[in-house]
XYZ file of C-alpha atoms in Angstrom:
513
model
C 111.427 123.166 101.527
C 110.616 119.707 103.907
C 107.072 118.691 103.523
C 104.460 118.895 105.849
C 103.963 115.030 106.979
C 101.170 113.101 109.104
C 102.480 109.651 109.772
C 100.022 106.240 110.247
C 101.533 104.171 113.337
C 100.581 100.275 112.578
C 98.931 98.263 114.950
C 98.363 95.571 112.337
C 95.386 96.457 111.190
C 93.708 95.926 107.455
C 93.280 99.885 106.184
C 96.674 101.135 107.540
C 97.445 101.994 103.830
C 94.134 103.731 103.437
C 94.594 105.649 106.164
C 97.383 106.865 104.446
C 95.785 106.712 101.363
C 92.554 109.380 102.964
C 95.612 111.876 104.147
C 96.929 112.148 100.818
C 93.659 113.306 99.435
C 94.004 116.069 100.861
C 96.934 116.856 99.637
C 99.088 115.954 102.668
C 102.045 113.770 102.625
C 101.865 110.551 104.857
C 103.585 107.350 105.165
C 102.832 103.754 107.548
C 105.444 103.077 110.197
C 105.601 100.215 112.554
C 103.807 100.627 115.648
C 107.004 100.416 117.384
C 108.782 103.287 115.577
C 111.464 104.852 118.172
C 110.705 108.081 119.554
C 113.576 109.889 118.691
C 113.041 108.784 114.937
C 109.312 110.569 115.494
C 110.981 113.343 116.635
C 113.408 114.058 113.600
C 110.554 113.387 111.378
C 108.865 116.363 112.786
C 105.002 115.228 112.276
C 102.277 117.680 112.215
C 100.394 114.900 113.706
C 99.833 110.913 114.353
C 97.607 108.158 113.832
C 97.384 105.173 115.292
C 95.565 101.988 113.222
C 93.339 99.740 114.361
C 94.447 95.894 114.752
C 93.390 92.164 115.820
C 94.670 92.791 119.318
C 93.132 93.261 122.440
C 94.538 96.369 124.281
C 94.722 94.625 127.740
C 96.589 91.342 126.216
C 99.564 90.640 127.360
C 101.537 90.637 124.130
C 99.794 93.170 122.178
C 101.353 95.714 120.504
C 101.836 99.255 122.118
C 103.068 102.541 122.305
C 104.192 104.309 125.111
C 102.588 106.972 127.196
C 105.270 109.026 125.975
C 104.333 109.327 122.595
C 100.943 111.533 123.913
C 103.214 113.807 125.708
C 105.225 114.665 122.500
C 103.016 117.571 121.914
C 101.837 116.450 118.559
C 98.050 115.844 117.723
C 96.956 112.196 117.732
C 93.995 110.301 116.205
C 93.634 107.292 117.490
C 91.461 104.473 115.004
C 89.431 101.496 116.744
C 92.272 99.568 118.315
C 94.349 102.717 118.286
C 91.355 104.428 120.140
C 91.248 101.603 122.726
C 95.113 102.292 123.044
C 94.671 105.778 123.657
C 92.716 104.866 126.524
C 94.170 102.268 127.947
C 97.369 103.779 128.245
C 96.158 107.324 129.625
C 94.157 105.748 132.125
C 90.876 104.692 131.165
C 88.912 101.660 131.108
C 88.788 98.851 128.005
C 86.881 95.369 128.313
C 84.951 93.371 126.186
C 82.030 94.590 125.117
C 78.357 93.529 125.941
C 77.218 93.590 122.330
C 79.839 93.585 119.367
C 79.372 96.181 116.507
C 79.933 95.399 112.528
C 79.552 96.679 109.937
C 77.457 99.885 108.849
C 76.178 101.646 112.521
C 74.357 104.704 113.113
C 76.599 107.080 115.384
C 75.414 110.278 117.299
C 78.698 113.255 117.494
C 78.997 116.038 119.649
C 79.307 118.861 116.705
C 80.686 121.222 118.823
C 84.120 118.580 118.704
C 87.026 120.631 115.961
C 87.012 116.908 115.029
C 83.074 116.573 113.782
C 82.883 120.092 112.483
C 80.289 120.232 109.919
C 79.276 116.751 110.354
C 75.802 115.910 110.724
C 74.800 115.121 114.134
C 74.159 111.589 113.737
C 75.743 109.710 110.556
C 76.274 106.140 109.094
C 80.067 104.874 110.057
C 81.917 101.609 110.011
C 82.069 99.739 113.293
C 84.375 96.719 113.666
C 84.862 95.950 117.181
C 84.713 93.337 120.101
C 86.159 95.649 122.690
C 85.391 98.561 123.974
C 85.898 102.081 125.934
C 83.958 101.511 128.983
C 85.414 104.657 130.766
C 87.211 107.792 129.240
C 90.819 108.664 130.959
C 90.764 112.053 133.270
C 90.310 115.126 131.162
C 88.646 113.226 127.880
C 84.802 114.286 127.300
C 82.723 111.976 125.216
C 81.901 113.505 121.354
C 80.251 110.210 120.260
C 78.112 107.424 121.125
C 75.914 104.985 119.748
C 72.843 102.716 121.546
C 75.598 100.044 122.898
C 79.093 102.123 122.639
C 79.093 104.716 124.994
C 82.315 105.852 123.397
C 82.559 105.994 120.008
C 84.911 109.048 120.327
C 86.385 110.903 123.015
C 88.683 113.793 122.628
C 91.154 115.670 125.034
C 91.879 118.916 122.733
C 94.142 120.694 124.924
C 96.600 117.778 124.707
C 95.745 117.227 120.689
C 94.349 113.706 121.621
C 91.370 112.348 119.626
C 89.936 108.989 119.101
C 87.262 107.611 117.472
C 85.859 103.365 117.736
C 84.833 103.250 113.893
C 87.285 103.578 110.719
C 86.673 107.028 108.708
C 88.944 105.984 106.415
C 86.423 103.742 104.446
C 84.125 104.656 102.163
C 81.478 103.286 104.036
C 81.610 105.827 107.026
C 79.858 108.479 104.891
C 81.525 111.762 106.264
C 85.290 109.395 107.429
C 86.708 112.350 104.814
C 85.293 115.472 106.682
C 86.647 114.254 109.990
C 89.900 113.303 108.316
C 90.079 116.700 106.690
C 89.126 118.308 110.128
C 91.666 116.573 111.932
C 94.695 117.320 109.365
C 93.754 121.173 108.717
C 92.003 122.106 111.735
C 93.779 120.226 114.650
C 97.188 119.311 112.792
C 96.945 122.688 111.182
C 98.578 121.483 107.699
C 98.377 123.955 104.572
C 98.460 121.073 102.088
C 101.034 121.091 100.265
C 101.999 117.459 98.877
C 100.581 118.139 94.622
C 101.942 116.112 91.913
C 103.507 119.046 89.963
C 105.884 119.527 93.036
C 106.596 115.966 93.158
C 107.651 115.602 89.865
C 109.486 118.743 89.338
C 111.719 117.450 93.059
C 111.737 113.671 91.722
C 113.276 115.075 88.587
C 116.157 117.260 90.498
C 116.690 114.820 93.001
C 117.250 111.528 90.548
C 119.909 113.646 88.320
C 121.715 114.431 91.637
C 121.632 110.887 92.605
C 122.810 109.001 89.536
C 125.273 111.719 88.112
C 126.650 110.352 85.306
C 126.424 106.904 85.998
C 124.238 104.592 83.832
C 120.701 103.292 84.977
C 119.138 100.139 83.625
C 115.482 100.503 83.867
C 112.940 97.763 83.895
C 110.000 98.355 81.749
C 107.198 96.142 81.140
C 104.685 99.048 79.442
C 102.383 99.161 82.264
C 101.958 102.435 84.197
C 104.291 102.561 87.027
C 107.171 100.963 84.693
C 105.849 103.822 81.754
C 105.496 106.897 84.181
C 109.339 105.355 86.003
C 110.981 105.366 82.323
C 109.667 109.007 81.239
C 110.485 110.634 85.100
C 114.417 109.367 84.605
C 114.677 110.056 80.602
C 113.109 113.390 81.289
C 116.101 113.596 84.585
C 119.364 111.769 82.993
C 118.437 110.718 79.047
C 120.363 109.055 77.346
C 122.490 107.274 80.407
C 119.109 105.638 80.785
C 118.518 102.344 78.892
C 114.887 100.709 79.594
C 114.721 96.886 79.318
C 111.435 95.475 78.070
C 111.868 91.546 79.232
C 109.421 89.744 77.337
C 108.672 87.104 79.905
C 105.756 84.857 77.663
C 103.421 85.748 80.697
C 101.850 89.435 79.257
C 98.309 89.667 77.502
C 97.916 89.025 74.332
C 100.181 91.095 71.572
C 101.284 93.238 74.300
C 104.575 92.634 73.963
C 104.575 94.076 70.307
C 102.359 96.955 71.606
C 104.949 97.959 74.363
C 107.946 97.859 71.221
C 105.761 99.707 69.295
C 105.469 103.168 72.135
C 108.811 102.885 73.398
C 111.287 101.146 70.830
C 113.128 103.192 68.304
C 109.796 104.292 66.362
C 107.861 105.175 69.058
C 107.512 109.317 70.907
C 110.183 108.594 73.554
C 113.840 109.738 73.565
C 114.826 106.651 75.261
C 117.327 103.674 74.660
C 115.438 100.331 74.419
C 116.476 96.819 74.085
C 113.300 93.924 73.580
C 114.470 90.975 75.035
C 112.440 87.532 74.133
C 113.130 85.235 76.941
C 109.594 83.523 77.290
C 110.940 79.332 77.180
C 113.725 80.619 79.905
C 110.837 81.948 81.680
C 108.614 78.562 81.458
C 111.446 75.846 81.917
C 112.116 77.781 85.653
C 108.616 77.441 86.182
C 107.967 74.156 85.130
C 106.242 71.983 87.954
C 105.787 75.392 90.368
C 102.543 75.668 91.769
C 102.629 77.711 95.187
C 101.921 81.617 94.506
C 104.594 82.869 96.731
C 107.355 80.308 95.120
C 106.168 81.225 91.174
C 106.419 85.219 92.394
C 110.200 84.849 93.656
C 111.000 82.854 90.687
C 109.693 85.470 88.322
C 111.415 88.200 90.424
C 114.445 86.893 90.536
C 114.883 86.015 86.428
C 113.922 89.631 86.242
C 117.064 90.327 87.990
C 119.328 87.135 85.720
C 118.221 89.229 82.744
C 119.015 92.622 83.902
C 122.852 91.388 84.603
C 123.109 89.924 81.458
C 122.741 93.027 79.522
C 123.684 95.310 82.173
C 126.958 93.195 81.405
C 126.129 93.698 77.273
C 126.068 97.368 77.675
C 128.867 97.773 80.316
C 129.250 98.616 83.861
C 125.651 99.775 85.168
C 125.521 101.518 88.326
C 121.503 101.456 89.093
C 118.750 99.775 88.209
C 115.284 101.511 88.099
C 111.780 99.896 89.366
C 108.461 100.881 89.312
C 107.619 100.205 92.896
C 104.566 101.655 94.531
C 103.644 102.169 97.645
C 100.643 99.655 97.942
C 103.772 97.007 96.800
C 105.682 98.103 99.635
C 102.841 97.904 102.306
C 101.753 94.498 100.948
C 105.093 93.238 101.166
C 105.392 93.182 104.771
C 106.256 97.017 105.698
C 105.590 97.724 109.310
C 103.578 95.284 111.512
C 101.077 94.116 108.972
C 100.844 90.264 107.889
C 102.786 89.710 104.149
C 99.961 89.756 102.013
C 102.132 88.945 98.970
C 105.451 89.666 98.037
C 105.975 91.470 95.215
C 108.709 91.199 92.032
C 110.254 94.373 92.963
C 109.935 94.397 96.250
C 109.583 91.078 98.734
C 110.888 88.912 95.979
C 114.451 90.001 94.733
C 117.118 87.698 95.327
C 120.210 88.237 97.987
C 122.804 89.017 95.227
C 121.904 91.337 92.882
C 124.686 93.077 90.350
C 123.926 96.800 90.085
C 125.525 99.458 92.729
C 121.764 100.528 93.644
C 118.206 99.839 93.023
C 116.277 102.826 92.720
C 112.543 103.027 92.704
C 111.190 106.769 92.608
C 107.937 106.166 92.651
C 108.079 104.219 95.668
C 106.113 106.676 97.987
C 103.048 107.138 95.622
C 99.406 105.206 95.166
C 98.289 104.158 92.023
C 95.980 107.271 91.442
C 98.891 109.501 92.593
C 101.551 107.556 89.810
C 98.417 108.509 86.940
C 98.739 112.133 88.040
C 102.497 112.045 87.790
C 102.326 110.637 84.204
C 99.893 113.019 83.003
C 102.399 115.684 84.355
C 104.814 114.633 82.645
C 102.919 114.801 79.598
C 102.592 110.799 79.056
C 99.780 110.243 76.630
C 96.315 109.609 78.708
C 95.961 106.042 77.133
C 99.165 104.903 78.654
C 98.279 106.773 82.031
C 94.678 105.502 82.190
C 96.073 101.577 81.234
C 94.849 98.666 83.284
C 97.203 97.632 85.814
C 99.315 94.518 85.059
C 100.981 92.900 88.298
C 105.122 92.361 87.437
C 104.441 88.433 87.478
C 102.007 88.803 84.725
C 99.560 85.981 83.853
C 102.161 83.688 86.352
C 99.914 84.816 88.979
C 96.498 85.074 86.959
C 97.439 81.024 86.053
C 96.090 79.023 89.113
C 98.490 76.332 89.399
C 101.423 75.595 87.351
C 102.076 77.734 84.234
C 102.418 76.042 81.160
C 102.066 77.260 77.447
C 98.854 76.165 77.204
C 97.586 78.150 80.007
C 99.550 80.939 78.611
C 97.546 80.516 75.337
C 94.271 79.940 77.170
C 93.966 82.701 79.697
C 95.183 85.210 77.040
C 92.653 84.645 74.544
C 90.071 84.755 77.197
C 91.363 87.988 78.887
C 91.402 89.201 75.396
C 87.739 88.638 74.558
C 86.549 89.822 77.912
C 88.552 93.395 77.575
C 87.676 93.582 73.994
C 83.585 92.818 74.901
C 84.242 95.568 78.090
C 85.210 98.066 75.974
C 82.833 97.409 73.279
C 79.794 98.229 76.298
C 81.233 100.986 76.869
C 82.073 100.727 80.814
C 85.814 100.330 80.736
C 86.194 103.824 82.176
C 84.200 102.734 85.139
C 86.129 100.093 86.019
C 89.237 99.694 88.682
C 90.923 97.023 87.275
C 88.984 93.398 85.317
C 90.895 90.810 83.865
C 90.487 86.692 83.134
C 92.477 84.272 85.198
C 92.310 80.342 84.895
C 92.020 78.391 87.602
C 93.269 75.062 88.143
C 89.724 73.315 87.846
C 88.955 71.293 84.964
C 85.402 69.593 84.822
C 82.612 67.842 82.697
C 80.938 69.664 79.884
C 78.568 68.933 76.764
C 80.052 70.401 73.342
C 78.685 69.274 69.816
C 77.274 66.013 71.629
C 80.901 64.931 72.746
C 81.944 65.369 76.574
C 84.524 67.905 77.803
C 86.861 67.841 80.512
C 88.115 71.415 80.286
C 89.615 74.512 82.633
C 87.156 76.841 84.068
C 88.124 80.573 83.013
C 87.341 83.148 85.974
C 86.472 86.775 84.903
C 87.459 89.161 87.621
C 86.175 93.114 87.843
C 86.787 95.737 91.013
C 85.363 98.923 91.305
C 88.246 101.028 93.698
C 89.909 104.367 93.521
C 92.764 103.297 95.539
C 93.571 99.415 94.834
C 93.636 99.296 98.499
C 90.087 98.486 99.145
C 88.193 97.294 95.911
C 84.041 96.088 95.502
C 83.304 93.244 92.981
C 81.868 95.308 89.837
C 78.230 94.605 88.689
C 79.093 93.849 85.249
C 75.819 93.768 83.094
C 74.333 90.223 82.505
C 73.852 90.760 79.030
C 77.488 91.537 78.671
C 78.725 88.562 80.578
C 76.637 86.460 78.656
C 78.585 87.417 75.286
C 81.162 87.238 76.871
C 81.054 83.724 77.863
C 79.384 82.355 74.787
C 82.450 83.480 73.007
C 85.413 82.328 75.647
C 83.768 78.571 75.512
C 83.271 79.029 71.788
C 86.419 80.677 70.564
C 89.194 79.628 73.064
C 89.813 75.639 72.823
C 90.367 73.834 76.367
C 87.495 76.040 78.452
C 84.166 74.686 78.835
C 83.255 77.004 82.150
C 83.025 80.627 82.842
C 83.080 81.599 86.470
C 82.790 85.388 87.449
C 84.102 86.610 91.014
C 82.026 88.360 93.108
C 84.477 89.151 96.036
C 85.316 92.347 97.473
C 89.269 93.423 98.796
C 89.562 92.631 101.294
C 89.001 89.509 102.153
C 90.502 89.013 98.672
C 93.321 90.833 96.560
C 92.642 91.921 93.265
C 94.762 89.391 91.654
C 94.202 86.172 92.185
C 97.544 84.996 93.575
């Protein structure tokens, strides 16, 4: 049976992904297009509805990005987001200027409750503005279902046509009932039943990989973390033994995890699979010798990924895919649609032109990182794999500010080892997104045992975020920081400073490079 599916037009704007992110919640497929996505290709995806982003643009400039009036007279609800609202009016026939006064940040907005959109929201409510423009008149046939003191619009709604907009974003957390108008719009106006669950995912992932690959043999790369983990168990539990996983020891994971990831998936550990450990951490560090851009250290990584794969693809004999553990938030960041690269990913943006298998094939490509936790524990992976702090492909070569050298290697693993070992020991690992030590490429004076230092300053990093797409700086105890920096400046030689970051995502990414 085809899925029910809302789909998230991009106008460039920051919380595209959580858009998509919110409509998945409740349990409604939904993927991120390009704003310019062609009509007919709408039309064979067969949406229950649309929604358009918001972006940097002005609606009335003369190369911002637009959709056509036809795409309202499709017959298919719309939701138009900030820009995406402006859009909506701009297009139909209303009126968008500059605004007198800008709005930012947390506002107080008055709804219409009698709107299908604000059902059971409370008549006035904290949401998210971010805005210099604004709707200074509706098009013909839109009534006005919110307002606040200096937005006369901050949603209008045509419901005979299936056209809603709103100025703020209800897909952050911040707009404290974004989920309720969400929910309203996909069951109530889109008139979805809900029916994208992780069981049913798994169970057609599982049919539809063994029709794919056949009999043909599938290298998978595994590096123990959870997309790799949950990837490896979906295609043994599809294909078995045609699948061989490839654990590349790359000298850039934490510290004994490479003996860790041997120990749960080579030949003693619970999995039926066929693994092969390969040690390739000086090949690794001679290519990166002298590197220090971000982007140039990712591709380099990536694509000695790839080198290794051939060479025992070639050991084993002909291969005719080679499995990833893409996710979704790798594919968004990587460019997808009309949004600015944020990074390019290992196994996505960073994969060189020629690469030896028949096909690459990433099934868990259309899930979030929440969504790839409740695949694993469907497919019965133990919850302390599952529930493991994310690890970006590049490893510590992107949590090493600068060049990467074995010394850094040695430095920011100890550290990151302390700090997880003292998080755990408080007790408040659970509560925690993601934390993690980096080392930046700072070195300055210190004072230890009367002698002067000129060391590397380690930087602790902790997010609070369900989603990885928008992430708060954690509030890590001060007495817990404190121990934990008394013993990274007394136990790991060559750090004299502890830094901790306090910045949220965005403007940041969780990582630090």
């Amino acid at each position: 049976m085809e899925k029910e599916m809302i789909i998230v037009l991009d106008f460039g704007g920051q919380y595209n992904q959580l858009i998509a992110r919110r409509v998945r919640e409740c349990n409604v497929y939904c993927e991120v297009h390009a704003y310019d996505l062609p009509l007919d290709k709408i039309k064979e995806m067969n949406p229950k509805g649309i929604i358009l982003t918001g972006g940097p643009n002005s609606v009335y400039g003369e190369d911002s990005p637009r959709c056509t009036r036809e795409l309202f007279e499709l017959g298919i609800p719309v939701l138009g987001i900030c820009y995406g609202s402006q859009l909506v009016s701009y297009i139909l026939g209303g009126n968008v200027t500059s605004a007198p006064v800008s709005e930012y940040g947390k506002t107080e907005v008055t709804f219409d409750t009698s709107s299908v959109l604000f059902k059971n929201v409370s008549e006035t409510s904290i949401c998210w503005m971010s805005h210099t423009d604004y709707i200074e008149s509706v098009p013909a046939d839109f009534k006005i279902v919110a307002h606040t003191p200096v937005c006369p619009v901050a949603a209008m709604e045509n419901p005979e046509k299936g056209l809603y907009a709103v100025q703020f974003h209800p897909e952050v957390v911040h707009t404290a009932e974004g989920m309720k108008m969400l929910s309203n719009f996909v069951f109530d106006i889109c008139h979805c039943s809900g029916d994208w669950k992780m069981d049913s995912f798994v169970e057609t992932a599982i049919l539809q990989l063994r029709e794919k690959i056949g009999t043909g043999k599938v290298l998978c790369a595994l590096s123990g973390g959870v997309d790799s983990s949950v990837a490896a168990v979906l295609l043994a539990k599809a294909i078995g033994k045609q699948l061989t996983c490839v654990f590349v020891d790359h000298g850039l994971l934490r510290k004994d995890e490479g003996d860790e990831v041997e120990s749960v998936f080579g030949p003693d550990g619970p999995y039926d699979l066929n693994f092969i450990r390969v040690n390739a951490q000086e090949r690794f560090y001679e290519k990166l010798k002298g590197v220090e851009e971000p982007e140039q250290k990712r591709k380099i990584i990536g694509e000695e990924f790839i080198r290794v794969f051939e060479e025992e693809a070639k050991k084993i004999g002909a291969v005719d895919f080679l499995v990833q553990g893409t996710i979704y938030p790798d594919v968004i960041e990587s460019g997808l649609g009309k949004s600015a690269v944020i990074k390019s990913h290992h196994n996505v943006g960073g994969l060189p032109d020629c690469v030896d298998f028949k096909e690459i094939v990433e099934p868990l490509r259309l899930l979030f990182k929440d969504e790839v936790r409740k695949a694993g524990r469907e497919l019965g992976i133990p919850e302390y794999l599952v529930s493991r702090q994310p690890f970006p492909g590049p490893g510590l070569g992107i949590r090493i500010i600068g060049e990467v050298t074995p010394e850094k290697v040695r430095i920011v693993q100890d550290a990151d080892f302390i700090y997880r070992e003292e998080i755990a020991k408080a007790g408040i690992d659970k509560d925690l997104g993601q934390y993690f030590a980096a080392i930046t490429n700072m070195r300055s004076v210190g004072v230890m045992g009367d002698e002067r230092t000129y060391d590397y300053a380690i930087a602790l990093r902790a997010v609070n975020t369900s989603d990885f797409m928008t992430a708060e700086a954690a509030q890590i105890p001060w007495e817990v920081l404190n121990v934990v920096t008394n013993r990274i400046v007394n136990e790991v030689k060559g750090v004299n400073r502890v830094l901790y970051d306090c910045t949220g995502k965005p403007p940041a990414t969780i990582e630090f490079e």
